[in-house]
Short mmCIF file of C-alpha atoms and ligand atoms in Angstrom, two decimals:
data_model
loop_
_atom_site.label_atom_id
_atom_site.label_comp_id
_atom_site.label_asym_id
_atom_site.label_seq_id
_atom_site.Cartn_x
_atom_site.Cartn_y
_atom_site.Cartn_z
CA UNK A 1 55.02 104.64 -70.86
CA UNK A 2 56.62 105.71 -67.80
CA UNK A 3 56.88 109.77 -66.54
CA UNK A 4 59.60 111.68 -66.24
CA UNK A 5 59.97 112.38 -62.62
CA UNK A 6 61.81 115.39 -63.17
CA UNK A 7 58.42 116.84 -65.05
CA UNK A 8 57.02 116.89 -61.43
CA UNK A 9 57.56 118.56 -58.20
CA UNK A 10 56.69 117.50 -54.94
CA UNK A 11 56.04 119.45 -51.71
CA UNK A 12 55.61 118.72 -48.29
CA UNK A 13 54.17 121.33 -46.27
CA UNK A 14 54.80 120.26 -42.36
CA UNK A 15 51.54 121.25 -40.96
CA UNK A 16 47.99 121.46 -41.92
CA UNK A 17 47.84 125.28 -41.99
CA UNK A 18 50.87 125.52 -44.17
CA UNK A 19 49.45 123.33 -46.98
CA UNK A 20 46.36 125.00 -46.73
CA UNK A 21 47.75 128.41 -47.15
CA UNK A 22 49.58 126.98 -49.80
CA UNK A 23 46.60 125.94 -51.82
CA UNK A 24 44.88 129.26 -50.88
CA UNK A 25 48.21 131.41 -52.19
CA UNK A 26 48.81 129.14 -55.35
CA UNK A 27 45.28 128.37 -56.54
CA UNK A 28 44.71 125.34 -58.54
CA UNK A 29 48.27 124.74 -58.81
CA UNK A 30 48.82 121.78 -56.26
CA UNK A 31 47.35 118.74 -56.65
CA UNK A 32 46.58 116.59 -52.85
CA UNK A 33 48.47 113.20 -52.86
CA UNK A 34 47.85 111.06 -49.21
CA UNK A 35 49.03 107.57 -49.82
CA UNK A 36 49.48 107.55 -53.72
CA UNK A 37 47.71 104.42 -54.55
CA UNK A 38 45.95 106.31 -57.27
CA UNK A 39 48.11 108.59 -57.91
CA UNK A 40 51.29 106.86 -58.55
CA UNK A 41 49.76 104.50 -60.34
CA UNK A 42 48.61 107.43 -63.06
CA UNK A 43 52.62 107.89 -62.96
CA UNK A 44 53.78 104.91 -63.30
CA UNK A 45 51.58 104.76 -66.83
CA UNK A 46 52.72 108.04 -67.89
CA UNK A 47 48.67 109.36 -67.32
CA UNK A 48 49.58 112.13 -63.98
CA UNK A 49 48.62 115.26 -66.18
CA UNK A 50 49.11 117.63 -62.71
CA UNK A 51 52.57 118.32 -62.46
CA UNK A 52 52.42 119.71 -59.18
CA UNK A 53 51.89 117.06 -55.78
CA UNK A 54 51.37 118.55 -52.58
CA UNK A 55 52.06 115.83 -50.18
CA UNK A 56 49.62 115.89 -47.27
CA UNK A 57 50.10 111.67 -46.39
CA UNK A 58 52.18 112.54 -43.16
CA UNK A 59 50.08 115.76 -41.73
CA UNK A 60 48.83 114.11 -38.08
CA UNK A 61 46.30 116.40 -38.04
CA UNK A 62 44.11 114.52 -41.05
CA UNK A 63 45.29 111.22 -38.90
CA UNK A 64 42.74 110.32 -36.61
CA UNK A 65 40.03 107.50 -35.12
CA UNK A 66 37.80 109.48 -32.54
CA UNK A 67 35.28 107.95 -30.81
CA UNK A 68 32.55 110.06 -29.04
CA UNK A 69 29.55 108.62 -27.33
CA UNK A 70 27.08 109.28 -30.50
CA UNK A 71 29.56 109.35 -33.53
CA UNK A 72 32.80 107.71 -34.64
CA UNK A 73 35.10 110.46 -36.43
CA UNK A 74 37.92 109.50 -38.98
CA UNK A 75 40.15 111.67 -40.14
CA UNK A 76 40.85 111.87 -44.41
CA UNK A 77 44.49 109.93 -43.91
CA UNK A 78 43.27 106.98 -42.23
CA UNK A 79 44.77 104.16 -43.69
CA UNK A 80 42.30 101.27 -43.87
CA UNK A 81 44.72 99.31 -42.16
CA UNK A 82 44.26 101.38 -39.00
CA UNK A 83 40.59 101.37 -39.82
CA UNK A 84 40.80 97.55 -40.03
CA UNK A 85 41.88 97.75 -36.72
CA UNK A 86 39.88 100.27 -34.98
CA UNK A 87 37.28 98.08 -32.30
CA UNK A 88 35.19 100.70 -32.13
CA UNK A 89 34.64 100.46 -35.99
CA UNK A 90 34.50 97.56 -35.81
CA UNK A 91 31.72 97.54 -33.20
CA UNK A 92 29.19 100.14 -34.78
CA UNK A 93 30.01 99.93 -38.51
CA UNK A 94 30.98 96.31 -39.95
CA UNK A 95 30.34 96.81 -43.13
CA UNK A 96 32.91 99.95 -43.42
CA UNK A 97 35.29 97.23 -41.99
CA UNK A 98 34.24 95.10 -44.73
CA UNK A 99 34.93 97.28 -47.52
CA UNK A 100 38.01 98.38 -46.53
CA UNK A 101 39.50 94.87 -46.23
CA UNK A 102 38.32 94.82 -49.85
CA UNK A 103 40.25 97.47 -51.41
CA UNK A 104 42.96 95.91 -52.72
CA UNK A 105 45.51 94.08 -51.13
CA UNK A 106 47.37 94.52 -47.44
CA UNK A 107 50.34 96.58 -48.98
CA UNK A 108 47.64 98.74 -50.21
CA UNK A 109 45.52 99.22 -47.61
CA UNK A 110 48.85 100.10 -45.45
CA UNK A 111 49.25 103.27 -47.69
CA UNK A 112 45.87 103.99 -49.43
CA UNK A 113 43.51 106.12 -46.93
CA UNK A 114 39.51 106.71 -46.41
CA UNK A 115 39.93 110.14 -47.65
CA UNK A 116 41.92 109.34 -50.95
CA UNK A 117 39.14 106.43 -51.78
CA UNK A 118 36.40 109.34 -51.58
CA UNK A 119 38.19 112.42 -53.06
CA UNK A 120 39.44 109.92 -56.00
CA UNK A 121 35.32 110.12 -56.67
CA UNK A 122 35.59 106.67 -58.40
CA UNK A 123 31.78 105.71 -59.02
CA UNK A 124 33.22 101.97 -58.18
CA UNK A 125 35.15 102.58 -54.83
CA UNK A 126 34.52 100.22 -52.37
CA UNK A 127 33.82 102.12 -49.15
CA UNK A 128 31.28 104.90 -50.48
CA UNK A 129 28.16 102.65 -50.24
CA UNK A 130 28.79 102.10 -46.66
CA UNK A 131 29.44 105.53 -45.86
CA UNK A 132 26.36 106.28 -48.10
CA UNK A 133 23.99 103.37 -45.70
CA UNK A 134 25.71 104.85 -42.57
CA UNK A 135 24.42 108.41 -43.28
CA UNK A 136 27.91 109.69 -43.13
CA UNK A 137 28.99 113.58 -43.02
CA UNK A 138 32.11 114.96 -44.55
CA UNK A 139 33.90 118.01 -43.10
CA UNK A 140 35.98 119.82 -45.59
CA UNK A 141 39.01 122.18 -44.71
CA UNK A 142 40.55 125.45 -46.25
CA UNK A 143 42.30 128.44 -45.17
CA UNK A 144 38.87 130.20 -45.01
CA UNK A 145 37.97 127.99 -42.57
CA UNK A 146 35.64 124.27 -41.92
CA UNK A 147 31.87 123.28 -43.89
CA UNK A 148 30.38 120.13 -42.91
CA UNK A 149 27.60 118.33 -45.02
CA UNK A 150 26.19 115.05 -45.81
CA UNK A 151 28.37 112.93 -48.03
CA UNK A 152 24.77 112.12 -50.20
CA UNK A 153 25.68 115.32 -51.65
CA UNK A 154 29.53 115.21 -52.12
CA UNK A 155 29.83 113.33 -55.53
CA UNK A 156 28.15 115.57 -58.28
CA UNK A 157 29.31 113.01 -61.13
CA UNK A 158 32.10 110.64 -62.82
CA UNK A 159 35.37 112.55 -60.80
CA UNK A 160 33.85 115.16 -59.63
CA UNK A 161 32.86 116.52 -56.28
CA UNK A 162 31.91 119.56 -54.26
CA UNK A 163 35.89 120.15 -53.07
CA UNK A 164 36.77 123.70 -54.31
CA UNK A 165 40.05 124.58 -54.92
CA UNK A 166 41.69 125.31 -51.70
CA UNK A 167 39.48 122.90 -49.47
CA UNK A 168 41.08 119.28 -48.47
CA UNK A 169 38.54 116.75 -47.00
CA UNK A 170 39.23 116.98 -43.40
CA UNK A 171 37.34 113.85 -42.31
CA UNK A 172 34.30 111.33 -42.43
CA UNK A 173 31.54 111.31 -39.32
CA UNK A 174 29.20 108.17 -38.79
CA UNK A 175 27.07 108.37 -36.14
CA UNK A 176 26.49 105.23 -33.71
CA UNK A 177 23.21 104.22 -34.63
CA UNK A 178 23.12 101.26 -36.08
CA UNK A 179 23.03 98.75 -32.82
CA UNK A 180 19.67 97.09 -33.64
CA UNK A 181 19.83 96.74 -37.82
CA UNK A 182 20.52 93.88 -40.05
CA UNK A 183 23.54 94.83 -41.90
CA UNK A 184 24.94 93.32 -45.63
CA UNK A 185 27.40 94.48 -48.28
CA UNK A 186 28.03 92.79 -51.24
CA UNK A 187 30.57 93.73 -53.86
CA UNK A 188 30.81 91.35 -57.41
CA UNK A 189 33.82 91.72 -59.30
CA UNK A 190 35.60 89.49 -61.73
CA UNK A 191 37.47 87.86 -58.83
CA UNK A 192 36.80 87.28 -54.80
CA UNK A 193 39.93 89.24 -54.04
CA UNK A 194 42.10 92.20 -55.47
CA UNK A 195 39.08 92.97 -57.90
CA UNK A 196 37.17 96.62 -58.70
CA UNK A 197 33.53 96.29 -58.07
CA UNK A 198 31.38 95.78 -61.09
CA UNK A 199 28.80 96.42 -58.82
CA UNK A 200 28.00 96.94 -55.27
CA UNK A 201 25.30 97.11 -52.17
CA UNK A 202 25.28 98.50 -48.94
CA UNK A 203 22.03 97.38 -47.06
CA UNK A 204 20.81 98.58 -43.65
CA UNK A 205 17.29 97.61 -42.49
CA UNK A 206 15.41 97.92 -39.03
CA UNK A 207 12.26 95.60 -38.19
CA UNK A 208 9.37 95.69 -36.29
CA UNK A 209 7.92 91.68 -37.04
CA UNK A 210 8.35 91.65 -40.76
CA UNK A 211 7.71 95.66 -41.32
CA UNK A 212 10.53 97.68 -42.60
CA UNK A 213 10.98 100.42 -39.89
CA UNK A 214 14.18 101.83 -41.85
CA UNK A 215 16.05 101.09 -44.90
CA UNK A 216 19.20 102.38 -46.47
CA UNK A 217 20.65 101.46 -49.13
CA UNK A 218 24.28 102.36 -50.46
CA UNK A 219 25.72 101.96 -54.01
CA UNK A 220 28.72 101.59 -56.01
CA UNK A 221 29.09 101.44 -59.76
CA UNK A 222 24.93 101.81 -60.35
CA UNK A 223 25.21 105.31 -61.68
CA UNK A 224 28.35 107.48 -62.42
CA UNK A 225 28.71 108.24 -58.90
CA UNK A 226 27.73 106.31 -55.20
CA UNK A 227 24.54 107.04 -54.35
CA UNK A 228 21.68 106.12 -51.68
CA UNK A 229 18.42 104.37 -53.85
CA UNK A 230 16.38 106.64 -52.06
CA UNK A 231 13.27 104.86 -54.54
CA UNK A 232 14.09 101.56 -53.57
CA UNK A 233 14.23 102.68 -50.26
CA UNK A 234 10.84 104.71 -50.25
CA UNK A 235 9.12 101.12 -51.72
CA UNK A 236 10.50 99.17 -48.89
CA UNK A 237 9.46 101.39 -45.74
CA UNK A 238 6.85 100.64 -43.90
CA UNK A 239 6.17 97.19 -46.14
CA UNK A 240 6.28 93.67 -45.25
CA UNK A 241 8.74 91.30 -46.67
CA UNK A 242 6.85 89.36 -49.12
CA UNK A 243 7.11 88.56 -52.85
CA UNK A 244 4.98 91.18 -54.12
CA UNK A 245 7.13 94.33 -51.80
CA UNK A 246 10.58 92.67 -53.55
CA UNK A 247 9.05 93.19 -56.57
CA UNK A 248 8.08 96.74 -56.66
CA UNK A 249 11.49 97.37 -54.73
CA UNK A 250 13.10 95.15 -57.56
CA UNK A 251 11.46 97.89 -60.35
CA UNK A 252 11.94 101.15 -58.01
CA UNK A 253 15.96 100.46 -58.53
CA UNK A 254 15.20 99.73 -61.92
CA UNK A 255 14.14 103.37 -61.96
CA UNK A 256 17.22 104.96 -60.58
CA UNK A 257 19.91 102.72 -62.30
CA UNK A 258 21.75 104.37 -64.40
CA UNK A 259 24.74 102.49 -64.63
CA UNK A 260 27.64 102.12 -67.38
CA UNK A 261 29.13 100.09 -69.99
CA UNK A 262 32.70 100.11 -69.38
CA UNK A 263 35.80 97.22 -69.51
CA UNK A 264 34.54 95.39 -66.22
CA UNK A 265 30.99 95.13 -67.11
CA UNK A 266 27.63 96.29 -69.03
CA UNK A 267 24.89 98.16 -68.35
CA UNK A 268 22.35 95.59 -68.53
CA UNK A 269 24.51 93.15 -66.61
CA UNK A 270 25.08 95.56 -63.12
CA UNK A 271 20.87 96.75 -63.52
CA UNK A 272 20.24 93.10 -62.98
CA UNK A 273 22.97 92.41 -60.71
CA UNK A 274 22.02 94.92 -58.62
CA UNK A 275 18.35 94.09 -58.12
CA UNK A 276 19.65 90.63 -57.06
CA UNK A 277 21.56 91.63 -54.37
CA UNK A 278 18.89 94.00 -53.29
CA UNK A 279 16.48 90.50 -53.19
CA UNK A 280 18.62 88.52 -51.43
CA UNK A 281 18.85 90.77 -48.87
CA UNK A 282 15.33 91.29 -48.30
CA UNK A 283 14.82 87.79 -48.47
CA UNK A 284 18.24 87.29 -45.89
CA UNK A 285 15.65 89.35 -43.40
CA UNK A 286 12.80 86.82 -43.42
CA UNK A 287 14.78 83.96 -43.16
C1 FAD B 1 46.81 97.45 -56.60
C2 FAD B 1 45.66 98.38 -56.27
C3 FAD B 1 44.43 97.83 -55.95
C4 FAD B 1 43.35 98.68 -55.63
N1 FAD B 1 42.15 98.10 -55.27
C5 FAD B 1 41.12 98.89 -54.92
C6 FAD B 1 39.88 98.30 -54.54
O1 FAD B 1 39.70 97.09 -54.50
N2 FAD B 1 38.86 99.15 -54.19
C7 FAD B 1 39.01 100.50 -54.20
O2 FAD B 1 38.06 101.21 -53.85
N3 FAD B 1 40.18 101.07 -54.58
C8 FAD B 1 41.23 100.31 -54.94
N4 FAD B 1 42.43 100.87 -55.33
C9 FAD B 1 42.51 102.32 -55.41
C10 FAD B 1 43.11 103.06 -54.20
O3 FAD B 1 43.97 102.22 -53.46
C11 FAD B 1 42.04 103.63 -53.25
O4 FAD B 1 41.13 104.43 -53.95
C12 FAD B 1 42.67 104.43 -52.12
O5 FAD B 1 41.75 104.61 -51.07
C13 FAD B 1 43.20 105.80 -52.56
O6 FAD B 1 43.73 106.46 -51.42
P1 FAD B 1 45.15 107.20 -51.49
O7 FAD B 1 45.37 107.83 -50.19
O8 FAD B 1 46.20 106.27 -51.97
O9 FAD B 1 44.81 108.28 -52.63
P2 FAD B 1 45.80 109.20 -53.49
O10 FAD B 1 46.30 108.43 -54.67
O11 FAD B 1 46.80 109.86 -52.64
O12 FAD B 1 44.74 110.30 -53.98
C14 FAD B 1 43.59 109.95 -54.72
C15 FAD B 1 42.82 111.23 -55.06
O13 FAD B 1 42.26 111.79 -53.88
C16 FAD B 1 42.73 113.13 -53.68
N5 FAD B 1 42.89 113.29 -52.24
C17 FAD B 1 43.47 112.42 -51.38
N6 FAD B 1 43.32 112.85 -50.12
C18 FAD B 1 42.63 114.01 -50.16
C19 FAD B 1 42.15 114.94 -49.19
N7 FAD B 1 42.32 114.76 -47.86
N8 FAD B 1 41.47 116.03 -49.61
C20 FAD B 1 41.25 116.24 -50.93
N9 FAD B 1 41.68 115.40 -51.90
C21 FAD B 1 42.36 114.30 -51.53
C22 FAD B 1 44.01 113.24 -54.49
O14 FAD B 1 44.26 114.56 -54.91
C23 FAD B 1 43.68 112.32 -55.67
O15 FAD B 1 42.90 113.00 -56.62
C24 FAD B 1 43.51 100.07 -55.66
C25 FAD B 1 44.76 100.62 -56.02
C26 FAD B 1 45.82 99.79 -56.33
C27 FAD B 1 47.14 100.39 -56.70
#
C-alpha cells in the first residue's frame, strides 16, 4: 500500500546550523532524510511511520572527501558514487571502495550516501565491516556542539545507535594506515549483484614471515549489529598460519556469532559461512 504524501511534510533547512537548530527547537519531531534510498522506499510501501522529513541531502557542509597526510575524512552525504571515485580512497582503503560498488545498483549509489548506510544501523549494510577493519571514527553534530568516537561503539543493537535526538552524523575518519596489509572483503548474498548480504567479512592482516603482526576483522549480518571479532582476532595475533591457528580462530568466531534467522538466511547457515570466509582468508595469506 502506498502513503499518502499529504500525511507528510518535508523541510529543507538551507544550512547546517539551521537544521540543527531545528532539531534542537523541535525535539524528536524531524526525522534526517539524505538521499532517500531507505527512506522512500518505507514510503513507497506505506511503512514511513515519521511523518516529519527534514531534508539534509543538499547541505554542502555534510558533502565532503578530505584528504590529510594521516587520515582520509568523508563527510555523512557522500554519495558512494563520489566515493567510487575518490583516488585517494581508492589508494588507502580498497575495500571501502569495494563495498560501496556493492550497495545496490549505479542509480542508487548516485543518491544513497556513507552516512545514510550507517545511521540506517542495518546489521547487513555493506560498508560497516570495512569501516569496522579500518578502525574508523565518527564525528557527530548538534546545536550543542561536535563528539567524536570510534564507530566500534556506534551501533548498540538491531536500529539503534548512540545518535541522540538533535545530533546528525557529521562524518566518517579512516586513518592512512593500511599501506603494508593484505586486504579482503567478502559479502554472500543470494545473487553476485543487487543482493543484501547474508553475511559478510572485512579482513585486514599484517605479517612478519608467517606471524600475524595485526588483524582486524569487520562484520556484517553475524550479530544484530556490525561488529569487529575482537576473539577471532585475539586467536590470530601473534600466531602462525597453520591448520591448528585456523582452527582455534575458526571456534573463537564461533564464540561471538550471534547471528539471525531472518528471510535471507539462518542462523546456522551465516555461523558457518562466516568461519569460511574467515579460513580462506587466512589461508589466501600463506599462499
Ligand atoms: C534498490 C536498492 C538496493 C539497495 N542495496 C543495498 C545494498 O546492496 N547494500 C546496502 O548496504 N544497502 C542497500 N540499499 C539501502 C540504501 O541504499 C543504503 O543503506 C544507503 O546508503 C542509504 O543512504 P541514504 O542516504 O539513501 O539514506 P536515507 O534513506 O536518506 O536515510 C537512512 C537512515 O539514515 C538516517 N540518516 C541519514 N543521514 C543521516 C545523518 N547525516 N545523520 C543522522 N541520520 C541520518 C535517516 O534518518 C534514516 O533513518 C539499497 C536500497 C535500494 C532502494
Amino acid at each position: 500500500m502506498h502513503s499518502d504524501p499529504t500525511q507528510f511534510a518535508l523541510t529543507a533547512p538551507a544550512t547546517l546550523t539551521e537544521a540543527l537548530t531545528l532539531l534542537r527547537d523541535e525535539p524528536g519531531t524531524h526525522t534526517p532524510i539524505a538521499g532517500g534510498t531507505e527512506l522512500m522506499v518505507a514510503f513507497n510501501t506505506g511503512r514511513l511511520k515519521q511523518r516529519s522529513l527534514l531534508s539534509i541531502q543538499h547541505l554542502s557542509e555534510l558533502r565532503f572527501i578530505h584528504a590529510d597526510p594521516g587520515t582520509i575524512h568523508i563527510g555523512a552525504n557522500t554519495t558512494f558514487t563520489e566515493i567510487r571515485r575518490s583516488q585517494e580512497i581508492a589508494t588507502d582503503l580498497p575495500l571501502l571502495i569495494q563495498s560501496a560498488s556493492w550497495t545496490g545498483t549505479i542509480a542508487n549509489q548516485n543518491r544513497a550516501t556513507l552516512g545514510g548506510n550507517i545511521c540506517n544501523a542495518s546489521p547487513a549494510a555493506d560498508t560497516p565491516p570495512a569501516l569496522l577493519a579500518y578502525g574508523a571514527t565518527v564525528t557527530l553534530i548538534s546545536s550543542a556542539g561536535q563528539r567524536t568516537l570510534p564507530y566500534t561503539g556506534f551501533h548498540l543493537g538491531y536500529k539503534k545507535t548512540v545518535l541522540q535526538p538533535g545530533e546528525l552524523l557529521h562524518s566518517v575518519s579512516i586513518p592512512r594506515a593500511f599501506a603494508g596489509y593484505r586486504q579482503s572483503i567478502r559479502k554472500v548474498g543470494t545473487r553476485n549483484a543487487l543482493a543484501i548480504s547474508k553475511i559478510a567479512l572485512a579482513a585486514l592482516a599484517r605479517l612478519d614471515g608467517d606471524i600475524i603482526t595485526d588483524i582486524r576483522l569487520g562484520t556484517a549480518s553475524l550479530t544484530d549489529r556490525p561488529v569487529r571479532c575482537t576473539a577471532a582476532e585475539t586467536a590470530l595475533l601473534h600466531q602462525p598460519i597453520n591448520d591448528d591457528t585456523i582452527r582455534r580462530a575458526r571456534a573463537a568466531l564461533a564464540t561471538e556469532a550471534h547471528p539471525i534467522d531472518d528471510i535471507r538466511s539462518t542462523a546456522r547457515y551465516r555461523s558457518a559461512v562466516a568461519e569460511n570466509l574467515l579460513e580462506d582468508f587466512l589461508r589466501s595469506l600463506i599462499r
